[in-house]
Amino acid sequence: MNPVNKTAQQKSVTNVNAIQWQDGILMLLDQRVLPEKVVYLQLSNVKAVAEAITDMVVRGAPAIGITAAFGVVIAARDRLHGSGAWSESVKKAVFDDIELLAAARPTAVNLFWALARMKSLIEACSETQSSETESSVTESSANDDIVDKLLDEAKNIHQQDIAANHLMGGLGAELLTKPCNVLTHCNAGALATGGYGTALGVIRHAHKAGKINHVYADETRPWLQGARLTAWEMKQEQIPVSLLVEGAAAHLMKLGRVQWVIVGADRITANGDAVNKIGTYSLAVLARHHGVKFMVVAPTSTIDMQTATGDDVVIENRAAAEILTFSGKCIAPEGVNAWNPAFDVTPASLIDAIVCEKGVILQPGSEKMSSMANRSYLIDSR
Amino acid sequence: MNPVNKTAQQKSVTNVNAIQWQDGILMLLDQRVLPEKVVYLQLSNVKAVAEAITDMVVRGAPAIGITAAFGVVIAARDRLHGSGAWSESVKKAVFDDIELLAAARPTAVNLFWALARMKSLIEACSETQSSETESSVTESSANDDIVDKLLDEAKNIHQQDIAANHLMGGLGAELLTKPCNVLTHCNAGALATGGYGTALGVIRHAHKAGKINHVYADETRPWLQGARLTAWEMKQEQIPVSLLVEGAAAHLMKLGRVQWVIVGADRITANGDAVNKIGTYSLAVLARHHGVKFMVVAPTSTIDMQTATGDDVVIENRAAAEILTFSGKCIAPEGVNAWNPAFDVTPASLIDAIVCEKGVILQPGSEKMSSMANRSYLIDSR
């Protein structure tokens, strides 16, 4: 991964594409060093893409999915380049690369969703390819055609995600019936998605509509996505924001300072359970205790109707070092253990509203989720 | 404050007195740099003692009280030294110093309790002093006598706190009816008290009795007392400990991994509400939601029968920089705000047991608190 420092050129994160495709190279904004440094990493092979996902250069369920889709474009191009012509063995090699990408992180379903979509296209192209080759289309143009189609699909996934975020922004903002303060957790913003954001998309939209006075943002240990990324996004748009430690959220609610908790999700299961950044479930319990409303904002790509409940989802456990060290410095005695689950499960019963681009589900449950999944895609039908 | 590096001599924190009086100098273990460095600061005047409390060189409600008591000894000695003889004006100057100490931090009641105890002694000594001076006792010996008496009182406060911790350790451990795992927050250990600890005193006792298998410790942002201090104390005694971020506590409880939350307190009001480190109230709500028991361990000096409820207590708001910077490094964008309350209030209704050296209150409330306050002092009566 070659770093490209863009600090000078980079003024506003809101207009940034954290994920960019430029001249056949995938450029990722390195979210690990934000806000201190604005650095893009150039990823030129599929292994680097998988590592960037694992190492959290890019994070946020929709952003991971989009990144992986571009990873498949790189894989197909490189495998074709190494082999000369599309074949079953090239396809197999690309599918192996897809497995590599799928293994990069276990919890966010958008990763598997995007890879499945790319895989379907490869299957479809492979069939066309074999019939076209028989009818004497030149190999080279047919090969380019597959890579081009995959690139178009990756770009579609990216653009559809941005469009979905804008739709969700409007739908979620409608739920705020009067001006209020909100609390958010982690970063479900432009940086976590194709752009604009899920939870922060709603916050952006609602703030613009005069419905949000103040945003409270959990700093979100251990990665500090709230402090580093959400605060940055809010500041860029001059939306008033205050950081707090996770431990202060209950006290904040008790004082009546927030009326809504608005978060994203990494996976929503068939019963409406939401898997999201560790600490989300805690907020949901606290919100219910204090009569604060709880909204989950996520695109269709985050919904996993194949998994019955949140308890069936593999929760990623990350390295203890993420808790035990800070900026390379030890913050705990040597030899001490840490328990570092990256996600938790918020049961549907604690969620007041799930907002996706197809619409809003109040008091989610299996039947409503199923009905939503079968609904036509609003982005296409509007 | 002159630092004295004792790293070489210092092997075990359990046997450490974080607060030491040596040859007329107050030595405080600098808890801000633990566990990386073991450094004692020498405090030779009352202003330095007040600053050490404000700046969290020493923290933990009982430890603050003990430190302030020694601060009064220093104040009396210095004021007498400057004036030559005890007089109303010396007494007034010492009382001004006591006000300075009282203003160092607002929430922990042990500070005011210890200062009131020292003030009473000064009043009593002043009366004796005037009658003795009349009966021609030499001024110098009478002056020494006051300082000696104050020093004895400070040492008593210190020793009684340690004794109370051992008593509470036994009483709290009795509540654990079978081997279990516990979660603790912040540091309510040897470092936060005269020695042995309140919550960690119970954990020490119960672990020794085979009643605790594993301790989970919240890292406790923003000061990381859990990561830096509690983990250190546990490791010193080879009690199995795992750190976690505050956001993970709800997930931990949902998985059934802990049966008790055990914490200290900075103030317990007349109705049984417990004021403690920010994040404690969150744990109490989560514990009740998950059927996990919640124990507060604090000596009598922490009980404030003059204040009706926790909502009447001044909650210290500390500098935003404590959240926005880490080890001198910015972790949030420049110009972003942070909300940094240092404590929260856990209502009595969420507390299963308050353990103090006079005994145990199950399901605390005003009547039980009042009855406890009127009980004879077990330390003296056993």
XYZ file of N, CA and C in Angstrom, chain A residues 99-275:
531
model
N -12.863 -15.261 -1.789
C -12.839 -15.889 -0.457
C -11.888 -15.141 0.475
N -10.756 -14.726 -0.092
C -9.770 -13.964 0.691
C -10.401 -12.670 1.204
N -11.107 -11.986 0.321
C -11.773 -10.735 0.712
C -12.853 -11.018 1.761
N -13.590 -12.122 1.571
C -14.684 -12.456 2.495
C -14.162 -12.761 3.890
N -12.921 -13.228 3.941
C -12.349 -13.598 5.244
C -11.723 -12.405 5.963
N -11.779 -11.241 5.329
C -11.097 -10.075 5.908
C -11.716 -9.633 7.231
N -13.044 -9.649 7.298
C -13.734 -9.375 8.565
C -15.026 -10.189 8.588
N -15.449 -10.656 9.763
C -16.556 -11.627 9.784
C -17.968 -11.076 10.004
N -18.117 -9.867 10.529
C -19.432 -9.482 11.051
C -20.309 -8.689 10.087
N -19.767 -7.666 9.454
C -20.583 -6.828 8.564
C -21.019 -7.650 7.355
N -22.344 -7.710 7.131
C -22.851 -8.567 6.063
C -22.688 -7.898 4.702
N -22.528 -6.594 4.671
C -22.371 -5.867 3.403
C -21.187 -6.399 2.600
N -20.173 -6.868 3.320
C -19.005 -7.453 2.660
C -19.429 -8.655 1.818
N -20.182 -9.567 2.435
C -20.605 -10.789 1.738
C -21.633 -10.464 0.659
N -22.477 -9.494 0.959
C -23.507 -9.060 0.006
C -22.851 -8.517 -1.264
N -21.868 -7.640 -1.111
C -21.203 -7.047 -2.280
C -20.430 -8.114 -3.064
N -19.787 -9.007 -2.329
C -19.027 -10.065 -3.002
C -19.967 -11.000 -3.763
N -21.128 -11.305 -3.171
C -22.099 -12.175 -3.847
C -22.581 -11.508 -5.139
N -22.788 -10.211 -5.066
C -23.268 -9.474 -6.244
C -22.210 -9.506 -7.353
N -20.952 -9.332 -6.982
C -19.865 -9.381 -7.960
C -19.717 -10.791 -8.522
N -19.903 -11.768 -7.653
C -19.767 -13.167 -8.052
C -20.852 -13.545 -9.072
N -22.068 -13.094 -8.818
C -23.175 -13.354 -9.752
C -22.844 -12.793 -11.118
N -22.291 -11.597 -11.135
C -21.960 -10.970 -12.411
C -20.876 -11.773 -13.135
N -19.911 -12.248 -12.363
C -18.849 -13.062 -12.972
C -19.445 -14.322 -13.593
N -20.365 -14.960 -12.853
C -21.032 -16.161 -13.371
C -21.742 -15.826 -14.686
N -22.495 -14.730 -14.662
C -23.252 -14.334 -15.858
C -22.306 -14.025 -17.020
N -21.244 -13.277 -16.739
C -20.280 -12.921 -17.785
C -19.591 -14.161 -18.330
N -19.279 -15.094 -17.449
C -18.559 -16.299 -17.870
C -19.377 -17.075 -18.882
N -20.686 -17.138 -18.630
C -21.558 -17.845 -19.570
C -21.573 -17.136 -20.921
N -21.766 -15.804 -20.906
C -21.772 -15.024 -22.147
C -20.435 -15.212 -22.860
N -19.360 -15.105 -22.047
C -17.990 -15.210 -22.547
C -17.807 -16.489 -23.373
N -18.232 -17.628 -22.800
C -18.006 -18.887 -23.516
C -18.782 -18.907 -24.823
N -20.020 -18.383 -24.830
C -20.768 -18.390 -26.091
C -20.164 -17.407 -27.085
N -19.706 -16.230 -26.577
C -19.106 -15.234 -27.489
C -17.796 -15.738 -28.081
N -16.976 -16.391 -27.237
C -15.693 -16.901 -27.717
C -15.931 -17.878 -28.865
N -16.984 -18.709 -28.664
C -17.323 -19.650 -29.742
C -17.667 -18.895 -31.025
N -18.360 -17.722 -30.868
C -18.728 -16.971 -32.066
C -17.645 -15.969 -32.462
N -16.412 -16.305 -32.134
C -15.190 -15.644 -32.617
C -15.012 -14.141 -32.302
N -15.577 -13.667 -31.172
C -15.215 -12.327 -30.689
C -13.761 -12.401 -30.214
N -12.980 -11.347 -30.422
C -11.557 -11.443 -30.032
C -11.461 -11.601 -28.521
N -10.524 -12.417 -28.104
C -10.360 -12.698 -26.673
C -10.105 -11.432 -25.876
N -9.210 -10.609 -26.401
C -8.809 -9.415 -25.666
C -9.989 -8.496 -25.357
N -10.850 -8.248 -26.351
C -11.971 -7.351 -26.104
C -12.970 -7.989 -25.143
N -13.153 -9.300 -25.253
C -14.066 -9.994 -24.338
C -13.542 -9.922 -22.912
N -12.231 -10.044 -22.754
C -11.621 -9.957 -21.433
C -11.829 -8.573 -20.828
N -11.543 -7.547 -21.635
C -11.744 -6.173 -21.163
C -13.189 -5.978 -20.742
N -14.064 -6.578 -21.535
C -15.476 -6.457 -21.289
C -15.848 -6.939 -19.888
N -15.303 -8.070 -19.467
C -15.605 -8.595 -18.124
C -15.126 -7.618 -17.056
N -13.890 -7.159 -17.183
C -13.347 -6.240 -16.179
C -14.152 -4.940 -16.174
N -14.499 -4.457 -17.354
C -15.313 -3.234 -17.432
C -16.665 -3.415 -16.750
N -17.264 -4.575 -17.019
C -18.576 -4.820 -16.407
C -18.475 -4.893 -14.882
N -17.402 -5.535 -14.421
C -17.205 -5.627 -12.969
C -16.968 -4.236 -12.374
N -16.204 -3.425 -13.112
C -15.951 -2.067 -12.631
C -17.250 -1.258 -12.582
N -18.057 -1.408 -13.624
C -19.360 -0.722 -13.626
C -20.200 -1.154 -12.426
N -20.161 -2.465 -12.141
C -20.959 -2.979 -11.022
C -20.460 -2.410 -9.692
N -19.142 -2.358 -9.530
C -18.577 -1.798 -8.289
C -18.979 -0.328 -8.149
N -18.911 0.391 -9.279
C -19.315 1.808 -9.240
C -20.803 1.956 -8.929
N -21.603 1.022 -9.470
C -23.043 1.022 -9.160
C -23.296 0.817 -7.681
N -22.601 -0.172 -7.132
C -22.755 -0.457 -5.691
C -22.435 0.809 -4.900
N -21.361 1.481 -5.290
C -20.940 2.709 -4.620
C -22.026 3.795 -4.746
N -22.465 4.039 -5.966
C -23.442 5.116 -6.196
C -24.793 4.811 -5.562
N -25.202 3.547 -5.641
C -26.479 3.173 -5.026
C -26.427 3.359 -3.514
N -25.256 3.117 -2.935
C -25.134 3.311 -1.493
C -25.304 4.785 -1.134
N -24.672 5.643 -1.925
C -24.815 7.088 -1.659
C -26.285 7.505 -1.798
N -26.929 7.027 -2.866
C -28.341 7.375 -3.088
C -29.202 6.868 -1.934
N -28.908 5.631 -1.476
C -29.669 5.060 -0.357
C -29.495 5.924 0.890
N -28.274 6.404 1.118
C -28.024 7.248 2.297
C -28.862 8.518 2.274
N -28.967 9.123 1.098
C -29.761 10.350 1.006
C -31.246 10.056 1.263
N -31.728 8.947 0.716
C -33.119 8.562 0.971
C -33.355 8.322 2.458
N -32.431 7.571 3.083
C -32.573 7.265 4.514
C -32.497 8.537 5.346
N -31.653 9.459 4.908
C -31.534 10.734 5.621
C -32.880 11.413 5.749
N -33.626 11.437 4.640
C -34.948 12.063 4.649
C -35.943 11.285 5.484
N -35.937 9.951 5.314
C -36.904 9.114 6.037
C -36.670 9.172 7.542
N -35.411 9.121 7.928
C -35.078 9.145 9.359
C -35.409 10.493 9.980
N -35.093 11.558 9.242
C -35.333 12.910 9.774
C -36.825 13.139 10.027
N -37.658 12.512 9.190
C -39.116 12.655 9.374
C -39.590 12.124 10.724
N -38.831 11.166 11.274
C -39.230 10.580 12.564
C -39.022 11.541 13.730
N -38.144 12.519 13.526
C -37.924 13.505 14.593
C -39.037 14.543 14.479
N -39.972 14.455 15.399
C -41.169 15.288 15.255
C -40.962 16.720 15.730
N -39.932 16.928 16.556
C -39.643 18.309 16.960
C -38.153 18.476 17.209
N -37.665 19.704 17.268
C -36.230 19.916 17.474
C -35.740 19.193 18.731
N -34.632 18.496 18.608
C -34.142 17.700 19.733
C -32.623 17.557 19.675
N -32.087 16.921 20.706
C -30.671 16.552 20.727
C -30.562 15.049 20.508
N -29.501 14.636 19.859
C -29.334 13.205 19.605
C -27.956 12.737 20.056
N -27.891 11.436 20.310
C -26.626 10.785 20.667
C -26.308 9.766 19.588
N -25.068 9.754 19.128
C -24.670 8.717 18.172
C -23.417 8.013 18.679
N -23.133 6.873 18.077
C -22.052 6.013 18.557
C -21.204 5.622 17.354
N -19.923 5.480 17.562
C -19.006 5.090 16.485
C -19.114 6.109 15.353
N -18.856 5.700 14.136
C -19.023 6.587 12.984
C -19.847 5.874 11.935
N -21.035 6.396 11.697
C -21.892 5.875 10.641
C -22.144 7.033 9.690
N -21.036 7.608 9.217
C -21.106 8.806 8.400
C -20.604 8.595 6.989
N -20.190 9.702 6.363
C -19.663 9.647 5.006
C -18.486 8.675 4.924
N -17.711 8.620 6.005
C -16.510 7.781 5.999
C -16.826 6.292 6.097
N -17.983 5.962 6.640
C -18.348 4.560 6.858
C -19.148 3.989 5.701
N -19.444 4.840 4.741
C -20.355 4.464 3.650
C -19.763 4.948 2.316
N -20.586 4.890 1.282
C -20.147 5.441 -0.003
C -20.038 6.959 0.073
N -20.745 7.549 1.005
C -20.762 8.999 1.185
C -22.044 9.401 1.881
N -22.070 10.552 2.549
C -23.223 11.118 3.248
C -23.492 10.441 4.589
N -23.583 9.101 4.599
C -23.733 8.418 5.876
C -25.121 7.890 6.149
N -25.187 6.905 7.062
C -26.463 6.320 7.465
C -27.002 7.116 8.665
N -26.502 6.810 9.869
C -26.944 7.582 11.049
C -26.600 9.063 10.861
N -25.382 9.348 10.388
C -25.012 10.757 10.199
C -25.741 11.374 9.008
N -26.199 10.545 8.083
C -27.044 11.047 6.994
C -28.346 11.596 7.552
N -28.949 10.835 8.473
C -30.179 11.308 9.130
C -29.881 12.585 9.919
N -28.758 12.576 10.629
C -28.400 13.752 11.446
C -28.147 14.964 10.547
N -27.434 14.757 9.446
C -27.191 15.861 8.494
C -28.521 16.439 7.993
N -29.384 15.522 7.541
C -30.664 15.942 6.975
C -31.504 16.678 8.033
N -31.581 16.089 9.220
C -32.423 16.661 10.282
C -31.854 17.989 10.775
N -30.541 18.092 10.833
C -29.944 19.361 11.272
C -30.261 20.461 10.274
N -30.156 20.118 9.001
C -30.451 21.092 7.947
C -31.914 21.538 8.024
N -32.776 20.603 8.435
C -34.207 20.909 8.533
C -34.569 21.571 9.864
N -33.554 21.898 10.673
C -33.796 22.569 11.954
C -34.352 21.660 13.030
N -34.205 20.345 12.838
C -34.777 19.415 13.814
C -33.779 18.913 14.850
N -32.494 19.203 14.639
C -31.482 18.786 15.624
C -30.720 20.014 16.100
N -30.713 20.189 17.432
C -29.962 21.307 18.010
C -28.523 20.934 18.307
N -28.338 19.740 18.861
C -27.002 19.366 19.319
C -26.798 17.867 19.153
N -25.597 17.506 18.733
C -25.241 16.094 18.592
C -24.239 15.727 19.686
N -24.534 14.680 20.433
C -23.556 14.101 21.361
C -22.975 12.860 20.683
N -21.668 12.733 20.747
C -21.003 11.602 20.092
C -20.161 10.844 21.101
N -20.479 9.568 21.296
C -19.611 8.692 22.107
C -18.230 8.667 21.468
N -17.193 8.743 22.270
C -15.853 8.693 21.678
C -15.587 7.329 21.018
N -16.204 6.269 21.588
C -16.195 4.930 21.000
C -14.839 4.249 21.066
N -14.571 3.775 22.288
C -13.357 2.991 22.490
C -13.554 1.594 21.921
N -12.509 0.872 21.493
C -11.118 1.317 21.589
C -10.603 2.113 20.382
N -11.351 2.169 19.309
C -10.813 2.810 18.103
C -11.090 4.309 18.023
N -11.919 4.812 18.906
C -12.211 6.247 18.949
C -12.801 6.794 17.650
N -13.619 5.989 16.993
C -14.229 6.466 15.742
C -15.097 7.710 15.975
N -15.713 7.771 17.160
C -16.540 8.942 17.459
C -15.693 10.193 17.577
N -14.611 10.086 18.336
C -13.725 11.244 18.562
C -13.002 11.644 17.277
N -12.537 10.646 16.552
C -11.693 10.941 15.405
C -12.498 11.237 14.139
N -13.568 10.479 13.920
C -14.257 10.540 12.628
C -15.597 11.281 12.690
N -16.456 10.885 13.636
C -17.765 11.548 13.719
C -17.602 13.023 14.078
N -16.759 13.301 15.063
C -16.542 14.702 15.453
C -16.010 15.496 14.261
N -15.157 14.869 13.486
C -14.578 15.527 12.312
C -15.654 15.844 11.275
N -16.475 14.843 11.002
C -17.549 15.061 10.015
C -18.510 16.159 10.475
N -18.869 16.126 11.753
C -19.813 17.136 12.275
C -19.188 18.529 12.219
N -17.914 18.592 12.560
C -17.252 19.889 12.582
C -17.166 20.486 11.170
N -16.903 19.622 10.197
C -16.817 20.067 8.809
C -18.102 20.779 8.381
N -19.221 20.313 8.905
C -20.512 20.874 8.498
C -21.066 21.834 9.530
N -20.259 22.159 10.501
C -20.668 23.085 11.560
C -21.949 22.651 12.267
N -22.084 21.347 12.449
C -23.168 20.823 13.280
C -22.617 20.736 14.705
N -23.284 21.402 15.675
C -22.734 21.433 17.042
C -22.601 20.018 17.616
N -21.414 19.688 18.079
C -21.159 18.335 18.571
C -20.348 18.381 19.856
N -20.704 17.500 20.788
C -19.903 17.326 22.002
C -19.549 15.859 22.134
N -18.284 15.592 22.388
C -17.848 14.226 22.642
C -18.102 13.876 24.100
N -18.314 12.590 24.356
C -18.386 12.114 25.736
C -17.832 10.701 25.788
N -17.405 10.281 26.959
C -16.978 8.895 27.105
C -18.232 8.027 27.175
N -18.120 6.757 26.764
C -19.289 5.871 26.747
C -19.954 5.806 28.121
N -19.128 5.837 29.156
C -19.661 5.724 30.514
C -20.598 6.856 30.886
N -20.537 7.975 30.153
C -21.354 9.147 30.500
C -22.719 9.140 29.820
N -22.967 8.191 28.925
C -24.217 8.201 28.150
C -25.452 8.067 29.050
N -25.369 7.201 30.068
C -26.527 7.002 30.953
C -26.832 8.293 31.713
N -25.776 8.945 32.200
C -25.930 10.205 32.934
C -26.540 11.277 32.010
N -26.094 11.311 30.766
C -26.622 12.247 29.764
C -28.131 12.047 29.589
N -28.529 10.782 29.468
C -29.955 10.473 29.282
C -30.754 10.834 30.527
N -30.183 10.537 31.695
C -30.887 10.816 32.953
C -31.157 12.313 33.097
N -30.213 13.120 32.600
C -30.373 14.576 32.671
C -31.350 15.093 31.612
N -31.835 14.205 30.763
C -32.807 14.592 29.744
C -32.196 15.365 28.583
N -30.917 15.165 28.381
C -30.237 15.977 27.365
C -30.358 15.436 25.945
N -30.801 14.194 25.775
C -31.005 13.648 24.421
C -32.357 12.960 24.334
N -32.952 13.036 23.138
C -34.270 12.445 22.922
C -34.200 11.229 21.987
N -33.135 11.175 21.197
C -32.966 10.047 20.272
C -31.521 9.546 20.320
N -31.372 8.236 20.220
C -30.073 7.634 19.889
C -30.185 7.205 18.432
N -29.222 7.597 17.604
C -29.260 7.231 16.177
C -27.934 6.562 15.828
N -28.012 5.319 15.375
C -26.801 4.556 15.060
C -26.939 3.848 13.711
N -25.832 3.359 13.201
C -25.823 2.527 12.003
C -25.926 1.061 12.386
N -25.622 0.176 11.449
C -25.595 -1.258 11.756
C -24.633 -1.955 10.814
N -24.072 -3.057 11.293
C -23.210 -3.890 10.453
C -23.966 -5.087 9.898
N -25.063 -5.429 10.564
C -25.922 -6.496 10.063
C -27.261 -6.422 10.803
N -28.335 -6.539 10.039
C -29.656 -6.637 10.669
C -30.226 -7.988 10.271
N -30.565 -8.804 11.262
C -30.995 -10.170 10.974
C -32.498 -10.229 10.708
N -32.956 -11.408 10.324
C -34.338 -11.580 9.854
C -35.392 -11.181 10.889
N -35.016 -11.203 12.155
C -35.983 -10.833 13.206
C -35.884 -9.362 13.611
N -34.967 -8.619 12.955
C -34.834 -7.203 13.264
C -33.770 -6.873 14.299
N -33.017 -7.876 14.765
C -31.885 -7.597 15.659
C -30.816 -6.834 14.869
N -30.152 -5.890 15.545
C -29.110 -5.119 14.860
C -27.742 -5.389 15.489
N -26.816 -5.843 14.649
C -25.433 -6.032 15.092
C -24.692 -4.747 14.736
